[in-house]
Structure formats: C-alpha cells, structure tokens
CSV table of C-alpha atoms in Angstrom, one decimal:
chain,number,residue,atom,x,y,z
S,1,MET,CA,6.3,7.9,16.5
S,2,THR,CA,9.2,7.0,14.4
S,3,SER,CA,8.3,3.6,13.2
S,4,SER,CA,4.7,4.1,12.5
S,5,HIS,CA,3.7,2.5,9.3
S,6,GLY,CA,5.2,-0.8,8.8
S,7,SER,CA,5.6,-1.4,12.4
S,8,ARG,CA,1.9,-1.9,12.7
S,9,ASP,CA,2.1,-4.6,10.2
S,10,GLY,CA,-0.1,-2.9,7.6
S,11,LEU,CA,-2.8,-2.4,10.2
S,12,ALA,CA,-2.2,1.3,10.7
S,13,SER,CA,-5.3,2.4,8.9
S,14,ARG,CA,-7.3,-0.2,10.8
S,15,ALA,CA,-6.2,1.4,14.0
S,16,ARG,CA,-7.2,4.8,12.9
S,17,PRO,CA,-9.4,6.5,15.5
S,18,PRO,CA,-13.1,6.9,14.7
S,19,GLU,CA,-14.0,10.1,12.9
S,20,GLY,CA,-14.3,13.0,15.2
S,21,GLU,CA,-11.4,11.7,17.4
S,22,GLY,CA,-8.5,13.2,15.6
S,23,GLY,CA,-8.2,10.5,13.0
S,24,ASP,CA,-7.1,12.8,10.2
S,25,GLY,CA,-3.4,12.0,10.9
S,26,GLY,CA,-2.7,15.7,11.6
S,27,ASP,CA,-3.2,16.7,8.0
S,28,GLY,CA,-5.7,19.4,8.7
S,29,GLY,CA,-9.3,19.7,7.8
S,30,GLU,CA,-9.2,18.3,4.3
S,31,PHE,CA,-9.0,14.7,5.3
S,32,ALA,CA,-11.5,15.2,8.1
S,33,GLU,CA,-13.8,16.8,5.6
S,34,ARG,CA,-13.6,13.7,3.4
S,35,ASP,CA,-14.5,11.5,6.4
S,36,GLU,CA,-17.7,13.5,7.0
S,37,VAL,CA,-19.1,12.2,3.8
S,38,PRO,CA,-21.1,9.1,4.9
S,39,GLU,CA,-20.7,7.1,1.7
S,40,LEU,CA,-16.9,7.5,1.8
S,41,ARG,CA,-16.9,6.2,5.4
S,42,ALA,CA,-18.8,3.2,4.1
S,43,MET,CA,-16.3,2.8,1.3
S,44,ARG,CA,-13.4,2.9,3.7
S,45,SER,CA,-14.9,0.0,5.7
S,46,VAL,CA,-14.5,-2.1,2.5
S,47,TRP,CA,-10.8,-1.5,2.0
S,48,LEU,CA,-9.9,-1.5,5.6
S,49,ALA,CA,-11.4,-5.0,5.8
S,50,MET,CA,-9.2,-6.3,3.0
S,51,ARG,CA,-6.9,-9.0,4.1
S,52,ASP,CA,-3.2,-8.4,4.1
S,53,GLU,CA,-1.2,-11.2,2.5
S,54,ASP,CA,1.9,-12.7,4.0
S,55,PRO,CA,5.1,-12.2,2.1
S,56,PRO,CA,6.8,-15.3,0.8
S,57,GLU,CA,9.5,-17.1,2.7
S,58,ARG,CA,11.5,-17.3,-0.4
S,59,GLY,CA,14.3,-14.8,-0.6
S,60,LEU,CA,14.4,-14.2,3.1
S,61,ALA,CA,17.5,-16.2,3.7
S,62,GLU,CA,19.2,-14.5,0.8
S,63,LEU,CA,18.3,-11.1,2.2
S,64,LEU,CA,19.7,-11.9,5.6
S,65,ALA,CA,22.9,-13.3,4.1
S,66,ALA,CA,23.3,-10.1,2.1
S,67,ALA,CA,22.7,-8.0,5.2
S,68,ARG,CA,25.4,-10.0,7.1
S,69,ALA,CA,27.8,-9.7,4.2
S,70,LYS,CA,27.3,-6.0,4.0
S,71,ALA,CA,27.7,-5.5,7.8
S,72,VAL,CA,31.0,-7.4,7.7
S,73,ALA,CA,32.4,-5.6,4.7
S,74,PRO,CA,30.6,-2.2,4.5
D,1,MET,CA,18.1,-5.3,21.5
D,2,THR,CA,14.6,-4.0,22.1
D,3,THR,CA,12.3,-4.6,19.1
D,4,ASP,CA,10.4,-1.4,19.8
D,5,ALA,CA,13.4,0.8,18.9
D,6,ALA,CA,12.8,3.5,16.3
D,7,ASP,CA,13.3,2.5,12.7
D,8,GLU,CA,15.9,5.3,12.3
D,9,ASP,CA,17.9,4.1,15.3
D,10,LEU,CA,17.8,0.5,14.0
D,11,MET,CA,19.1,1.7,10.6
D,12,ILE,CA,21.9,3.5,12.3
D,13,ARG,CA,22.8,0.5,14.3
D,14,TYR,CA,22.8,-1.6,11.1
D,15,GLN,CA,25.1,0.9,9.5
D,16,ARG,CA,27.4,0.3,12.4
D,17,GLY,CA,27.4,-3.4,11.8
D,18,GLU,CA,24.5,-4.7,13.9
D,19,VAL,CA,22.8,-7.3,11.7
D,20,ARG,CA,20.2,-7.9,14.3
D,21,ALA,CA,19.0,-4.3,13.8
D,22,PHE,CA,18.3,-5.0,10.1
D,23,GLU,CA,16.5,-8.2,11.1
D,24,VAL,CA,14.1,-6.2,13.2
D,25,LEU,CA,13.5,-3.7,10.4
D,26,LEU,CA,12.9,-6.6,8.0
D,27,SER,CA,10.4,-8.3,10.4
D,28,ARG,CA,8.7,-5.0,11.0
D,29,HIS,CA,8.4,-3.8,7.4
D,30,ARG,CA,8.5,-6.8,5.1
D,31,LYS,CA,4.8,-7.6,5.2
D,32,PRO,CA,3.4,-4.0,4.9
D,33,VAL,CA,5.9,-3.3,2.0
D,34,PHE,CA,4.9,-6.5,0.3
D,35,ASN,CA,1.2,-5.6,0.5
D,36,PHE,CA,1.9,-2.1,-0.7
D,37,ILE,CA,3.7,-3.5,-3.7
D,38,LEU,CA,1.1,-6.2,-4.3
D,39,ARG,CA,-1.7,-3.7,-4.3
D,40,PHE,CA,0.3,-1.4,-6.5
D,41,VAL,CA,1.3,-3.9,-9.2
D,42,GLY,CA,-1.6,-6.3,-8.8
D,43,ASP,CA,0.5,-9.4,-9.4
D,44,LYS,CA,1.8,-11.6,-6.7
D,45,GLU,CA,4.9,-13.0,-8.4
D,46,THR,CA,6.0,-9.5,-9.5
D,47,ALA,CA,5.3,-8.2,-6.0
D,48,GLU,CA,7.6,-10.9,-4.5
D,49,ASP,CA,10.4,-10.0,-6.9
D,50,LEU,CA,10.0,-6.3,-6.2
D,51,LEU,CA,9.9,-6.9,-2.4
D,52,GLN,CA,13.2,-8.7,-2.6
D,53,GLU,CA,14.7,-6.0,-4.7
D,54,ALA,CA,13.5,-3.3,-2.4
D,55,PHE,CA,15.2,-4.7,0.7
D,56,MET,CA,18.3,-5.6,-1.3
D,57,ARG,CA,18.5,-1.9,-2.2
D,58,VAL,CA,18.1,-1.0,1.5
D,59,ILE,CA,21.1,-3.2,2.3
D,60,LYS,CA,23.2,-2.0,-0.6
D,61,GLY,CA,22.4,1.6,0.1
D,62,ALA,CA,22.5,1.4,3.9
D,63,GLU,CA,25.6,3.6,4.3
D,64,ALA,CA,23.8,6.4,2.3
D,65,TYR,CA,21.0,6.5,4.8
D,66,LYS,CA,21.0,9.7,6.9
D,67,ARG,CA,19.5,9.8,10.4
D,68,GLN,CA,17.5,12.9,9.5
D,69,ALA,CA,15.4,11.1,7.0
D,70,LYS,CA,12.4,9.1,8.2
D,71,PHE,CA,13.2,5.5,7.5
D,72,THR,CA,9.7,4.7,6.1
D,73,THR,CA,10.0,7.6,3.7
D,74,TRP,CA,13.2,6.2,2.4
D,75,LEU,CA,11.9,2.6,2.3
D,76,TYR,CA,8.7,3.4,0.6
D,77,THR,CA,10.5,5.7,-1.9
D,78,ILE,CA,12.5,2.7,-2.9
D,79,ALA,CA,9.5,0.4,-3.1
D,80,ARG,CA,7.4,3.0,-4.9
D,81,ASN,CA,10.1,3.7,-7.5
D,82,LEU,CA,10.4,0.0,-8.2
D,83,CYS,CA,6.7,-0.2,-8.7
D,84,VAL,CA,6.7,2.8,-11.0
D,85,ASP,CA,9.5,1.3,-13.1
D,86,GLN,CA,7.8,-2.0,-13.3
D,87,THR,CA,4.5,-0.5,-14.5
D,88,ARG,CA,6.3,1.6,-17.0
D,89,ARG,CA,8.0,-1.5,-18.4
D,90,ARG,CA,4.7,-3.1,-19.0
D,91,LYS,CA,3.0,0.0,-20.2
D,92,HIS,CA,2.3,-1.5,-23.6
D,93,ARG,CA,-0.2,-3.7,-21.9
D,94,LYS,CA,-3.7,-2.4,-21.8
D,95,HIS,CA,-4.7,-0.5,-18.6
D,96,ALA,CA,-7.4,-2.1,-16.6
D,97,SER,CA,-10.6,-0.2,-16.5
D,98,LEU,CA,-14.2,-0.8,-15.8
D,99,ASP,CA,-15.1,-1.5,-19.4
D,100,ALA,CA,-11.8,-3.0,-20.5
D,101,PRO,CA,-11.0,-6.7,-20.2
D,102,MET,CA,-9.6,-7.4,-16.7
D,103,ASP,CA,-6.8,-9.4,-18.3
D,104,ALA,CA,-5.7,-8.7,-21.8
D,105,SER,CA,-4.6,-12.3,-22.1
D,106,ASP,CA,-8.0,-13.8,-21.6
D,107,ASP,CA,-11.7,-13.2,-21.9
D,108,SER,CA,-12.3,-12.9,-18.2
D,109,GLY,CA,-14.7,-10.1,-18.7
D,110,THR,CA,-14.8,-6.6,-17.1
D,111,LEU,CA,-15.1,-5.2,-13.7
D,112,LEU,CA,-18.8,-4.6,-14.3
D,113,ASP,CA,-19.2,-8.3,-15.0
D,114,VAL,CA,-18.0,-9.3,-11.6
D,115,ILE,CA,-20.3,-6.8,-9.7
D,116,PRO,CA,-23.2,-9.1,-8.9
D,117,SER,CA,-26.8,-8.3,-9.0
D,118,ASN,CA,-28.9,-8.2,-5.8
D,119,GLU,CA,-30.1,-11.7,-6.6
D,120,MET,CA,-26.6,-13.1,-6.7
D,121,ALA,CA,-25.5,-11.5,-3.4
D,122,SER,CA,-27.2,-14.1,-1.3
D,123,ASP,CA,-25.2,-13.9,1.9
D,124,ARG,CA,-22.8,-11.6,3.7
D,125,LYS,CA,-19.7,-13.8,3.3
D,126,SER,CA,-20.2,-14.0,-0.4
D,127,VAL,CA,-20.8,-10.3,-0.6
D,128,ASN,CA,-17.7,-9.6,1.3
D,129,LYS,CA,-15.5,-11.8,-0.8
D,130,GLN,CA,-16.9,-10.3,-4.0
D,131,LEU,CA,-16.7,-6.8,-2.6
D,132,HIS,CA,-13.0,-7.3,-1.8
D,133,GLU,CA,-12.3,-8.6,-5.2
D,134,THR,CA,-14.1,-5.7,-6.7
D,135,MET,CA,-12.1,-3.3,-4.5
D,136,GLN,CA,-8.8,-4.8,-5.6
D,137,ARG,CA,-9.8,-4.4,-9.2
D,138,ALA,CA,-11.0,-0.9,-8.6
D,139,ILE,CA,-7.6,-0.1,-7.0
D,140,GLN,CA,-5.9,-1.5,-10.1
D,141,ALA,CA,-8.1,0.6,-12.3
D,142,LEU,CA,-6.9,3.8,-10.7
D,143,GLY,CA,-4.3,5.8,-12.5
D,144,GLU,CA,-0.8,5.1,-11.2
D,145,GLU,CA,-0.5,8.5,-9.5
D,146,GLN,CA,-3.8,8.2,-7.7
D,147,ARG,CA,-3.2,4.6,-6.8
D,148,GLU,CA,0.1,5.2,-5.0
D,149,VAL,CA,-1.3,8.1,-3.0
D,150,PHE,CA,-4.4,6.1,-2.1
D,151,LEU,CA,-2.4,3.1,-1.0
D,152,MET,CA,0.0,5.0,1.2
D,153,ARG,CA,-2.8,7.1,2.7
D,154,GLU,CA,-5.4,4.5,3.4
D,155,PHE,CA,-3.3,1.3,3.9
D,156,LEU,CA,-0.2,2.8,5.5
D,157,ASP,CA,-1.8,5.7,7.2
D,158,MET,CA,0.9,8.1,5.9
D,159,PRO,CA,0.5,11.8,6.5
D,160,PHE,CA,0.1,13.7,3.2
D,161,LYS,CA,3.4,15.5,3.8
D,162,GLN,CA,5.2,12.2,4.0
D,163,ILE,CA,3.4,10.9,0.9
D,164,ALA,CA,4.5,14.1,-0.9
D,165,ASP,CA,8.1,13.3,0.1
D,166,VAL,CA,7.9,9.8,-1.2
D,167,VAL,CA,6.3,10.7,-4.5
D,168,GLY,CA,8.3,13.9,-4.9
D,169,VAL,CA,5.4,16.3,-5.6
D,170,PRO,CA,3.9,19.1,-3.5
D,171,GLU,CA,1.5,18.2,-0.7
D,172,ASN,CA,-1.4,19.9,-2.4
D,173,THR,CA,-0.8,17.7,-5.5
D,174,VAL,CA,-1.0,14.6,-3.3
D,175,LYS,CA,-4.3,15.8,-1.7
D,176,SER,CA,-5.7,16.5,-5.2
D,177,ARG,CA,-4.7,13.0,-6.4
D,178,MET,CA,-6.3,11.5,-3.3
D,179,ARG,CA,-9.6,13.3,-4.0
D,180,TYR,CA,-9.6,12.0,-7.5
D,181,ALA,CA,-8.8,8.5,-6.3
D,182,LEU,CA,-11.7,8.6,-3.9
D,183,GLU,CA,-14.1,10.0,-6.4
D,184,LYS,CA,-13.2,7.3,-8.9
D,185,LEU,CA,-13.5,4.6,-6.3
D,186,ARG,CA,-16.8,6.0,-5.2
D,187,LEU,CA,-18.1,5.8,-8.7
D,188,GLU,CA,-16.8,2.3,-9.3
D,189,LEU,CA,-18.1,0.9,-6.0
D,190,ASP,CA,-21.3,2.8,-5.9
D,191,GLU,CA,-23.5,0.2,-7.4
D,192,TYR,CA,-22.0,-2.6,-5.3
D,193,LYS,CA,-22.3,-0.6,-2.1
D,194,ASP,CA,-26.1,-0.9,-2.1
D,195,VAL,CA,-25.8,-4.6,-2.7
D,196,ALA,CA,-23.5,-5.0,0.3
D,197,LYS,CA,-25.8,-3.0,2.5
D,198,ALA,CA,-28.8,-5.2,1.5
D,199,ALA,CA,-27.0,-8.5,2.2
D,200,PRO,CA,-28.1,-10.3,5.4
C-alpha cells in the first residue's frame, strides 16, 4: 500500500482492525501489547472519535497555480 | 488518470509535468496533513499557514523527490519540520500543562478546570464534546517529541519505522516516546474516563 495515510483522509486509524486481528500495523508485539491494556483501548476510542476538520479553501488556487507554473518551467 | 494511483507514481508524473497528478496528491493529502498540523500546533490560523507552506515546499522541491522514498514520509517530514520550527519560534510562550493556564494571554483556567464533575456530565453528547476538548488539550500538553509520535501513530496509522524516518531518530526511540505519550495521556484522562463511562 503506497498511499496509505493521507489517502484515507485521516481515517486510517479509524479503519484499524480490532485488536487481535493484526491491528498493530506490522510493528511487532509492542504495539499489540499496548492494545491489550483495557484502559488504553478505552482511551483510544476517545481520540479516534475526534472530528477531522476541513482545510480552508484559501490558498488552494495559489497552490494549484504554483504547481502549474512549476510544471511548465521546472 | 486513475485517482487510486500510488502516491509515488503520482509524484513522478508531476515531476514529468502532469499537473493533474499533483492535484490528486493534493486532494488526497491536504486534509490529513492539515489535521496533523492543527493537532501539532493547536492553532487553526497557524495550521492553515503551515499547510500552505508544506505544499508549496512539495511543489518547489518536486524535482528533488526520489521514487525510492515513500511519498508520505517525505510529505510528513516537511510538515513536521514546519511544525517544529513554528513551536520553537514561540518557545518563549509558556507550555501548556495541566496546572498551567491554558492560554497565557487570558485567565481561561487550567485543563483540570474543564474536566467536569459527575454532576456536570449530564448527557452523552455533552460528555463527548467535553471529552474531545479535554483530549485536544491533553495532546497539546504532551511534549513536542511525544506529541508528534502520538499524532503520526494514532491519527495517521504510521508504522513506527516510518515515524522514525520522519522524525530522524531510531525506531526504539519512537516506541519509547509513544509509551511516554500514552502514559501521560492516561494520567491526564484518567479522571474523565470514569465520567464518560458513567454518562447515559
């Protein structure tokens, strides 16, 4: 998976499989060990429920213009 | 162009002059990068400025990108470095902590003040709102090194190895910082956790 993080619109962690289903991201036992602590699982539910904010529209046109200019004259 | 193309392929296409490839990258990553920055610096206006600067640097540095590098590692290294520079610039300002004023410029109280009692937490919606506000403040109260690791791991689901690449420290150091971050958050949220559980 080459476009993992942002491509899921900040929802990557929300899509994490439940504990016990390989949700440690391939980092070995340490992260899984953390997940086995019930109170940490409860804590995680708090931040995973935090709402992502939309970025502002301002600046978008400027970025695209800069990208076009760069592509034309690299 | 398919919008499910790999980030790295899109970046190479942009290097070759395909502006549409950059547009896909922008639409894919602008929001998560914005939320990473926002949670890092804790200020919306600053986050907006840094978001803009991050993608400007992607554009300006596009030809330096190498296919071997994971695009998100490169992108979040840029974003993270901007956040670090920003926080260092304002380092004279008092760090947020549980027993320090939440905003040095006013008398808004401390994090402990916004953690409500059982009596105040009268319904689930209210509890959730307060819990999220408390969580945001708790994230801000983390040390910078712990905060960046926590945000990348928990909100971006980055493997520890990739976080290590972004931050530029050994993987074991990243794991250690994550442990400290979780322990600090556990302590800061501990009292509120019981309130949330008790809410209807």
